[in-house]
Amino acid sequence: MTAATTPEPHGDAPGRIMAREMAEQPAVLRRILTDGIPEIRRVAQEIAARKPRFVLLTARGTSDNAALYAKYLLEIRLGLPCGLTSMSTTTAYGARPDLTDVLVVTVSQSGGSPDLVASTRAAREAGAITLAVTNNPDSPLAAVSEYHIDILAGPERALPATKTYTASLLSLYLLVEHLGGGDGAPAAVLPDLAAGLLARQDEIRALAARYRFAERMVITSRGYGYPTAKEAALKLMETSYIPALSYSGADLLHGPLAMVDNVSPVIAVVTDGKGGEALQPVLDRLRGRGADLVVIGPADRVRDASAGFVLPTAGVAEEVQPVLEIIPLQLLAYEVTIARGQDPDAPRALAKVTETR
């Protein structure tokens, strides 16, 4: 079994908490695959028996990117129509749609944001089947929801969420698999592969040295990789303060491509599968514009880029690759921030629980 070897800064060194929590990810994934599956299976079986007609997903920030991943899973794997909710329609405008037989899944690390709690309570009152996916079974969100899944990540103290993001992805994947009668077997490879990625921090440090002075970044992907692009942009912005714009590859071609030049790096998250195939024309256009293209993906896609990081995707199902894709990008956000003389543990103006109403 491979052990994660992400170095942990000592004493009061900047980033020591984020480094430790990134290094915990293989153990967290392993815990979910052993201790978490029985409850996930039970919840999934009960919900499946109620035959929800469609699914609404509710979240903010990093959890919103995890919810977007679940949307892809639910629509592709189960054929269930899905939408991401606009909470203000309920919390600010007082709308009360008929949610009878609708599954409403609320994803939140803390389970403490007032708008998440209020919108979930309103959904349950409107007839929805409500499920909270959190890192806190004693949270207000868990209390107002009919069902709850604990992502078992343990306390997360760094402001940038890392282990709770990958734990949310795996928990949501297992939920969808069990809703469809599967067993989630493709996820078994993830803990060891995640540990191997964390052990390659020197490669990421070299990328960080290359891009520490970047004034902006563009991050793009398609399919299952698109939530990874959005989460990577969020991590870079909240830790290093570099403006990072995330786009679906399809959307990038509809206007934003005009801002791409040979100075600002473009990071492409290339999933090994149909999503990566759909992204290929975008990569060709970016190279044609002389973009400084960084590819995170399979070796054959990295080979033609300006720089990159090879992911171990051989034999890994496309739908679980996002759990691996984000790890080098978490490390990149960490290393760029350290290289710029900032502390990724304590981004300015941020709090762990956002009190949105």
mmCIF file of N, CA, C and O in Angstrom, residues 194-257:
data_model
loop_
_atom_site.group_PDB
_atom_site.id
_atom_site.type_symbol
_atom_site.label_atom_id
_atom_site.label_comp_id
_atom_site.label_asym_id
_atom_site.label_seq_id
_atom_site.Cartn_x
_atom_site.Cartn_y
_atom_site.Cartn_z
ATOM 1 N N ALA A 194 -4.395 8.175 -5.053
ATOM 2 C CA ALA A 194 -4.309 9.502 -4.440
ATOM 3 C C ALA A 194 -2.998 9.664 -3.672
ATOM 4 O O ALA A 194 -2.342 10.714 -3.736
ATOM 5 N N ALA A 195 -2.595 8.626 -2.968
ATOM 6 C CA ALA A 195 -1.331 8.673 -2.233
ATOM 7 C C ALA A 195 -0.158 8.851 -3.188
ATOM 8 O O ALA A 195 0.786 9.604 -2.911
ATOM 9 N N GLY A 196 -0.210 8.172 -4.320
ATOM 10 C CA GLY A 196 0.854 8.319 -5.304
ATOM 11 C C GLY A 196 0.943 9.730 -5.863
ATOM 12 O O GLY A 196 2.041 10.249 -6.103
ATOM 13 N N LEU A 197 -0.201 10.379 -6.067
ATOM 14 C CA LEU A 197 -0.205 11.755 -6.560
ATOM 15 C C LEU A 197 0.401 12.715 -5.540
ATOM 16 O O LEU A 197 1.180 13.614 -5.882
ATOM 17 N N LEU A 198 0.066 12.524 -4.282
ATOM 18 C CA LEU A 198 0.597 13.392 -3.234
ATOM 19 C C LEU A 198 2.108 13.260 -3.105
ATOM 20 O O LEU A 198 2.792 14.215 -2.702
ATOM 21 N N ALA A 199 2.635 12.105 -3.455
ATOM 22 C CA ALA A 199 4.076 11.879 -3.365
ATOM 23 C C ALA A 199 4.849 12.580 -4.481
ATOM 24 O O ALA A 199 6.080 12.591 -4.457
ATOM 25 N N ARG A 200 4.143 13.161 -5.444
ATOM 26 C CA ARG A 200 4.795 13.824 -6.584
ATOM 27 C C ARG A 200 4.771 15.346 -6.449
ATOM 28 O O ARG A 200 4.715 16.079 -7.430
ATOM 29 N N GLN A 201 4.872 15.830 -5.227
ATOM 30 C CA GLN A 201 4.768 17.268 -4.987
ATOM 31 C C GLN A 201 5.899 18.053 -5.648
ATOM 32 O O GLN A 201 5.713 19.214 -6.021
ATOM 33 N N ASP A 202 7.062 17.449 -5.828
ATOM 34 C CA ASP A 202 8.173 18.158 -6.473
ATOM 35 C C ASP A 202 7.810 18.578 -7.898
ATOM 36 O O ASP A 202 8.212 19.649 -8.359
ATOM 37 N N GLU A 203 7.053 17.738 -8.606
ATOM 38 C CA GLU A 203 6.624 18.095 -9.956
ATOM 39 C C GLU A 203 5.724 19.327 -9.932
ATOM 40 O O GLU A 203 5.808 20.208 -10.796
ATOM 41 N N ILE A 204 4.836 19.358 -8.964
ATOM 42 C CA ILE A 204 3.931 20.502 -8.836
ATOM 43 C C ILE A 204 4.695 21.750 -8.426
ATOM 44 O O ILE A 204 4.398 22.860 -8.902
ATOM 45 N N ARG A 205 5.692 21.597 -7.570
ATOM 46 C CA ARG A 205 6.489 22.751 -7.146
ATOM 47 C C ARG A 205 7.189 23.388 -8.351
ATOM 48 O O ARG A 205 7.306 24.616 -8.437
ATOM 49 N N ALA A 206 7.624 22.563 -9.296
ATOM 50 C CA ALA A 206 8.248 23.096 -10.509
ATOM 51 C C ALA A 206 7.233 23.883 -11.340
ATOM 52 O O ALA A 206 7.554 24.948 -11.897
ATOM 53 N N LEU A 207 6.000 23.387 -11.445
ATOM 54 C CA LEU A 207 4.952 24.138 -12.138
ATOM 55 C C LEU A 207 4.662 25.462 -11.428
ATOM 56 O O LEU A 207 4.466 26.497 -12.068
ATOM 57 N N ALA A 208 4.645 25.416 -10.109
ATOM 58 C CA ALA A 208 4.358 26.626 -9.334
ATOM 59 C C ALA A 208 5.432 27.684 -9.563
ATOM 60 O O ALA A 208 5.128 28.888 -9.663
ATOM 61 N N ALA A 209 6.689 27.267 -9.663
ATOM 62 C CA ALA A 209 7.768 28.218 -9.929
ATOM 63 C C ALA A 209 7.575 28.869 -11.296
ATOM 64 O O ALA A 209 7.868 30.062 -11.482
ATOM 65 N N ARG A 210 7.044 28.107 -12.228
ATOM 66 C CA ARG A 210 6.816 28.629 -13.575
ATOM 67 C C ARG A 210 5.700 29.673 -13.587
ATOM 68 O O ARG A 210 5.749 30.639 -14.374
ATOM 69 N N TYR A 211 4.690 29.486 -12.724
ATOM 70 C CA TYR A 211 3.492 30.330 -12.805
ATOM 71 C C TYR A 211 3.267 31.228 -11.581
ATOM 72 O O TYR A 211 2.189 31.800 -11.457
ATOM 73 N N ARG A 212 4.261 31.368 -10.735
ATOM 74 C CA ARG A 212 4.061 32.157 -9.517
ATOM 75 C C ARG A 212 3.755 33.626 -9.813
ATOM 76 O O ARG A 212 3.112 34.316 -9.015
ATOM 77 N N PHE A 213 4.210 34.133 -10.951
ATOM 78 C CA PHE A 213 3.990 35.542 -11.272
ATOM 79 C C PHE A 213 2.836 35.742 -12.249
ATOM 80 O O PHE A 213 2.653 36.834 -12.784
ATOM 81 N N ALA A 214 2.063 34.704 -12.488
ATOM 82 C CA ALA A 214 0.928 34.839 -13.409
ATOM 83 C C ALA A 214 -0.052 35.887 -12.903
ATOM 84 O O ALA A 214 -0.353 35.959 -11.708
ATOM 85 N N GLU A 215 -0.548 36.694 -13.814
ATOM 86 C CA GLU A 215 -1.519 37.721 -13.443
ATOM 87 C C GLU A 215 -2.948 37.213 -13.526
ATOM 88 O O GLU A 215 -3.849 37.775 -12.900
ATOM 89 N N ARG A 216 -3.148 36.156 -14.289
ATOM 90 C CA ARG A 216 -4.449 35.501 -14.336
ATOM 91 C C ARG A 216 -4.246 34.108 -14.914
ATOM 92 O O ARG A 216 -3.224 33.810 -15.529
ATOM 93 N N MET A 217 -5.227 33.252 -14.705
ATOM 94 C CA MET A 217 -5.212 31.913 -15.277
ATOM 95 C C MET A 217 -6.598 31.590 -15.805
ATOM 96 O O MET A 217 -7.608 32.072 -15.279
ATOM 97 N N VAL A 218 -6.621 30.759 -16.830
ATOM 98 C CA VAL A 218 -7.881 30.220 -17.351
ATOM 99 C C VAL A 218 -7.820 28.711 -17.163
ATOM 100 O O VAL A 218 -6.806 28.077 -17.480
ATOM 101 N N ILE A 219 -8.903 28.133 -16.657
ATOM 102 C CA ILE A 219 -8.958 26.692 -16.429
ATOM 103 C C ILE A 219 -10.181 26.145 -17.155
ATOM 104 O O ILE A 219 -11.286 26.696 -17.034
ATOM 105 N N THR A 220 -9.977 25.081 -17.906
ATOM 106 C CA THR A 220 -11.064 24.568 -18.737
ATOM 107 C C THR A 220 -11.116 23.047 -18.705
ATOM 108 O O THR A 220 -10.113 22.380 -18.431
ATOM 109 N N SER A 221 -12.283 22.519 -18.969
ATOM 110 C CA SER A 221 -12.473 21.075 -19.077
ATOM 111 C C SER A 221 -13.850 20.833 -19.677
ATOM 112 O O SER A 221 -14.584 21.786 -19.985
ATOM 113 N N ARG A 222 -14.198 19.557 -19.844
ATOM 114 C CA ARG A 222 -15.533 19.186 -20.264
ATOM 115 C C ARG A 222 -15.952 17.928 -19.538
ATOM 116 O O ARG A 222 -15.122 17.158 -19.037
ATOM 117 N N GLY A 223 -17.282 17.704 -19.490
ATOM 118 C CA GLY A 223 -17.815 16.504 -18.876
ATOM 119 C C GLY A 223 -17.487 16.419 -17.401
ATOM 120 O O GLY A 223 -17.552 17.415 -16.671
ATOM 121 N N TYR A 224 -17.112 15.230 -16.949
ATOM 122 C CA TYR A 224 -16.835 15.019 -15.537
ATOM 123 C C TYR A 224 -15.705 15.914 -15.022
ATOM 124 O O TYR A 224 -15.614 16.167 -13.822
ATOM 125 N N GLY A 225 -14.836 16.397 -15.915
ATOM 126 C CA GLY A 225 -13.732 17.239 -15.485
ATOM 127 C C GLY A 225 -14.111 18.687 -15.240
ATOM 128 O O GLY A 225 -13.343 19.433 -14.618
ATOM 129 N N TYR A 226 -15.286 19.117 -15.717
ATOM 130 C CA TYR A 226 -15.656 20.526 -15.568
ATOM 131 C C TYR A 226 -15.764 20.963 -14.105
ATOM 132 O O TYR A 226 -15.266 22.032 -13.744
ATOM 133 N N PRO A 227 -16.388 20.158 -13.209
ATOM 134 C CA PRO A 227 -16.369 20.558 -11.794
ATOM 135 C C PRO A 227 -14.950 20.700 -11.244
ATOM 136 O O PRO A 227 -14.699 21.555 -10.384
ATOM 137 N N THR A 228 -14.010 19.888 -11.741
ATOM 138 C CA THR A 228 -12.623 20.012 -11.300
ATOM 139 C C THR A 228 -12.052 21.361 -11.705
ATOM 140 O O THR A 228 -11.340 22.007 -10.931
ATOM 141 N N ALA A 229 -12.341 21.793 -12.926
ATOM 142 C CA ALA A 229 -11.865 23.101 -13.384
ATOM 143 C C ALA A 229 -12.403 24.221 -12.496
ATOM 144 O O ALA A 229 -11.668 25.147 -12.117
ATOM 145 N N LYS A 230 -13.681 24.148 -12.147
ATOM 146 C CA LYS A 230 -14.275 25.172 -11.297
ATOM 147 C C LYS A 230 -13.656 25.150 -9.894
ATOM 148 O O LYS A 230 -13.384 26.200 -9.306
ATOM 149 N N GLU A 231 -13.436 23.961 -9.348
ATOM 150 C CA GLU A 231 -12.858 23.864 -8.013
ATOM 151 C C GLU A 231 -11.401 24.323 -8.005
ATOM 152 O O GLU A 231 -10.956 24.988 -7.065
ATOM 153 N N ALA A 232 -10.647 23.991 -9.056
ATOM 154 C CA ALA A 232 -9.257 24.441 -9.141
ATOM 155 C C ALA A 232 -9.189 25.962 -9.199
ATOM 156 O O ALA A 232 -8.324 26.579 -8.542
ATOM 157 N N ALA A 233 -10.068 26.585 -9.967
ATOM 158 C CA ALA A 233 -10.089 28.046 -10.042
ATOM 159 C C ALA A 233 -10.394 28.653 -8.679
ATOM 160 O O ALA A 233 -9.757 29.636 -8.259
ATOM 161 N N LEU A 234 -11.352 28.070 -7.983
ATOM 162 C CA LEU A 234 -11.694 28.563 -6.648
ATOM 163 C C LEU A 234 -10.498 28.457 -5.706
ATOM 164 O O LEU A 234 -10.189 29.393 -4.958
ATOM 165 N N LYS A 235 -9.805 27.316 -5.733
ATOM 166 C CA LYS A 235 -8.659 27.126 -4.846
ATOM 167 C C LYS A 235 -7.557 28.140 -5.136
ATOM 168 O O LYS A 235 -6.944 28.696 -4.230
ATOM 169 N N LEU A 236 -7.270 28.381 -6.410
ATOM 170 C CA LEU A 236 -6.227 29.343 -6.766
ATOM 171 C C LEU A 236 -6.610 30.750 -6.335
ATOM 172 O O LEU A 236 -5.769 31.497 -5.820
ATOM 173 N N MET A 237 -7.862 31.117 -6.512
ATOM 174 C CA MET A 237 -8.280 32.467 -6.154
ATOM 175 C C MET A 237 -8.273 32.682 -4.646
ATOM 176 O O MET A 237 -7.831 33.728 -4.154
ATOM 177 N N GLU A 238 -8.775 31.705 -3.892
ATOM 178 C CA GLU A 238 -8.902 31.933 -2.452
ATOM 179 C C GLU A 238 -7.574 31.804 -1.714
ATOM 180 O O GLU A 238 -7.443 32.315 -0.597
ATOM 181 N N THR A 239 -6.577 31.139 -2.291
ATOM 182 C CA THR A 239 -5.290 30.987 -1.610
ATOM 183 C C THR A 239 -4.239 31.969 -2.126
ATOM 184 O O THR A 239 -3.573 32.646 -1.343
ATOM 185 N N SER A 240 -4.081 32.052 -3.458
ATOM 186 C CA SER A 240 -3.014 32.882 -4.021
ATOM 187 C C SER A 240 -3.502 34.248 -4.482
ATOM 188 O O SER A 240 -2.688 35.124 -4.789
ATOM 189 N N TYR A 241 -4.827 34.431 -4.563
ATOM 190 C CA TYR A 241 -5.468 35.670 -5.015
ATOM 191 C C TYR A 241 -5.254 35.945 -6.510
ATOM 192 O O TYR A 241 -5.493 37.051 -6.985
ATOM 193 N N ILE A 242 -4.805 34.941 -7.260
ATOM 194 C CA ILE A 242 -4.679 35.085 -8.709
ATOM 195 C C ILE A 242 -6.076 34.950 -9.328
ATOM 196 O O ILE A 242 -6.762 33.951 -9.080
ATOM 197 N N PRO A 243 -6.522 35.914 -10.124
ATOM 198 C CA PRO A 243 -7.805 35.739 -10.813
ATOM 199 C C PRO A 243 -7.754 34.506 -11.709
ATOM 200 O O PRO A 243 -6.921 34.408 -12.610
ATOM 201 N N ALA A 244 -8.610 33.546 -11.432
ATOM 202 C CA ALA A 244 -8.637 32.290 -12.183
ATOM 203 C C ALA A 244 -10.048 32.092 -12.718
ATOM 204 O O ALA A 244 -10.999 31.987 -11.946
ATOM 205 N N LEU A 245 -10.186 32.041 -14.018
ATOM 206 C CA LEU A 245 -11.483 31.950 -14.670
ATOM 207 C C LEU A 245 -11.692 30.527 -15.167
ATOM 208 O O LEU A 245 -10.839 29.981 -15.871
ATOM 209 N N SER A 246 -12.805 29.921 -14.796
ATOM 210 C CA SER A 246 -13.087 28.552 -15.208
ATOM 211 C C SER A 246 -14.201 28.540 -16.245
ATOM 212 O O SER A 246 -15.204 29.242 -16.101
ATOM 213 N N TYR A 247 -13.991 27.740 -17.288
ATOM 214 C CA TYR A 247 -14.974 27.625 -18.360
ATOM 215 C C TYR A 247 -15.084 26.179 -18.817
ATOM 216 O O TYR A 247 -14.073 25.471 -18.903
ATOM 217 N N SER A 248 -16.292 25.778 -19.143
ATOM 218 C CA SER A 248 -16.444 24.585 -19.962
ATOM 219 C C SER A 248 -15.721 24.841 -21.278
ATOM 220 O O SER A 248 -15.737 25.970 -21.801
ATOM 221 N N GLY A 249 -15.075 23.804 -21.811
ATOM 222 C CA GLY A 249 -14.398 23.990 -23.084
ATOM 223 C C GLY A 249 -15.325 24.513 -24.161
ATOM 224 O O GLY A 249 -14.929 25.336 -24.997
ATOM 225 N N ALA A 250 -16.579 24.054 -24.156
ATOM 226 C CA ALA A 250 -17.545 24.530 -25.149
ATOM 227 C C ALA A 250 -17.812 26.020 -24.980
ATOM 228 O O ALA A 250 -17.872 26.770 -25.966
ATOM 229 N N ASP A 251 -17.955 26.474 -23.732
ATOM 230 C CA ASP A 251 -18.210 27.896 -23.481
ATOM 231 C C ASP A 251 -16.984 28.748 -23.792
ATOM 232 O O ASP A 251 -17.112 29.911 -24.195
ATOM 233 N N LEU A 252 -15.800 28.197 -23.592
ATOM 234 C CA LEU A 252 -14.577 28.953 -23.856
ATOM 235 C C LEU A 252 -14.514 29.401 -25.318
ATOM 236 O O LEU A 252 -14.017 30.488 -25.631
ATOM 237 N N LEU A 253 -15.026 28.564 -26.211
ATOM 238 C CA LEU A 253 -14.999 28.903 -27.634
ATOM 239 C C LEU A 253 -16.023 29.974 -27.995
ATOM 240 O O LEU A 253 -15.925 30.600 -29.052
ATOM 241 N N HIS A 254 -16.999 30.205 -27.115
ATOM 242 C CA HIS A 254 -18.063 31.179 -27.406
ATOM 243 C C HIS A 254 -17.724 32.540 -26.803
ATOM 244 O O HIS A 254 -18.456 33.074 -25.969
ATOM 245 N N GLY A 255 -16.584 33.106 -27.179
ATOM 246 C CA GLY A 255 -16.254 34.455 -26.729
ATOM 247 C C GLY A 255 -14.999 34.544 -25.888
ATOM 248 O O GLY A 255 -14.059 35.263 -26.250
ATOM 249 N N PRO A 256 -14.934 33.862 -24.720
ATOM 250 C CA PRO A 256 -13.767 34.029 -23.853
ATOM 251 C C PRO A 256 -12.438 33.640 -24.499
ATOM 252 O O PRO A 256 -11.381 34.086 -24.043
ATOM 253 N N LEU A 257 -12.459 32.836 -25.574
ATOM 254 C CA LEU A 257 -11.214 32.460 -26.242
ATOM 255 C C LEU A 257 -10.442 33.692 -26.709
ATOM 256 O O LEU A 257 -9.212 33.663 -26.809
#
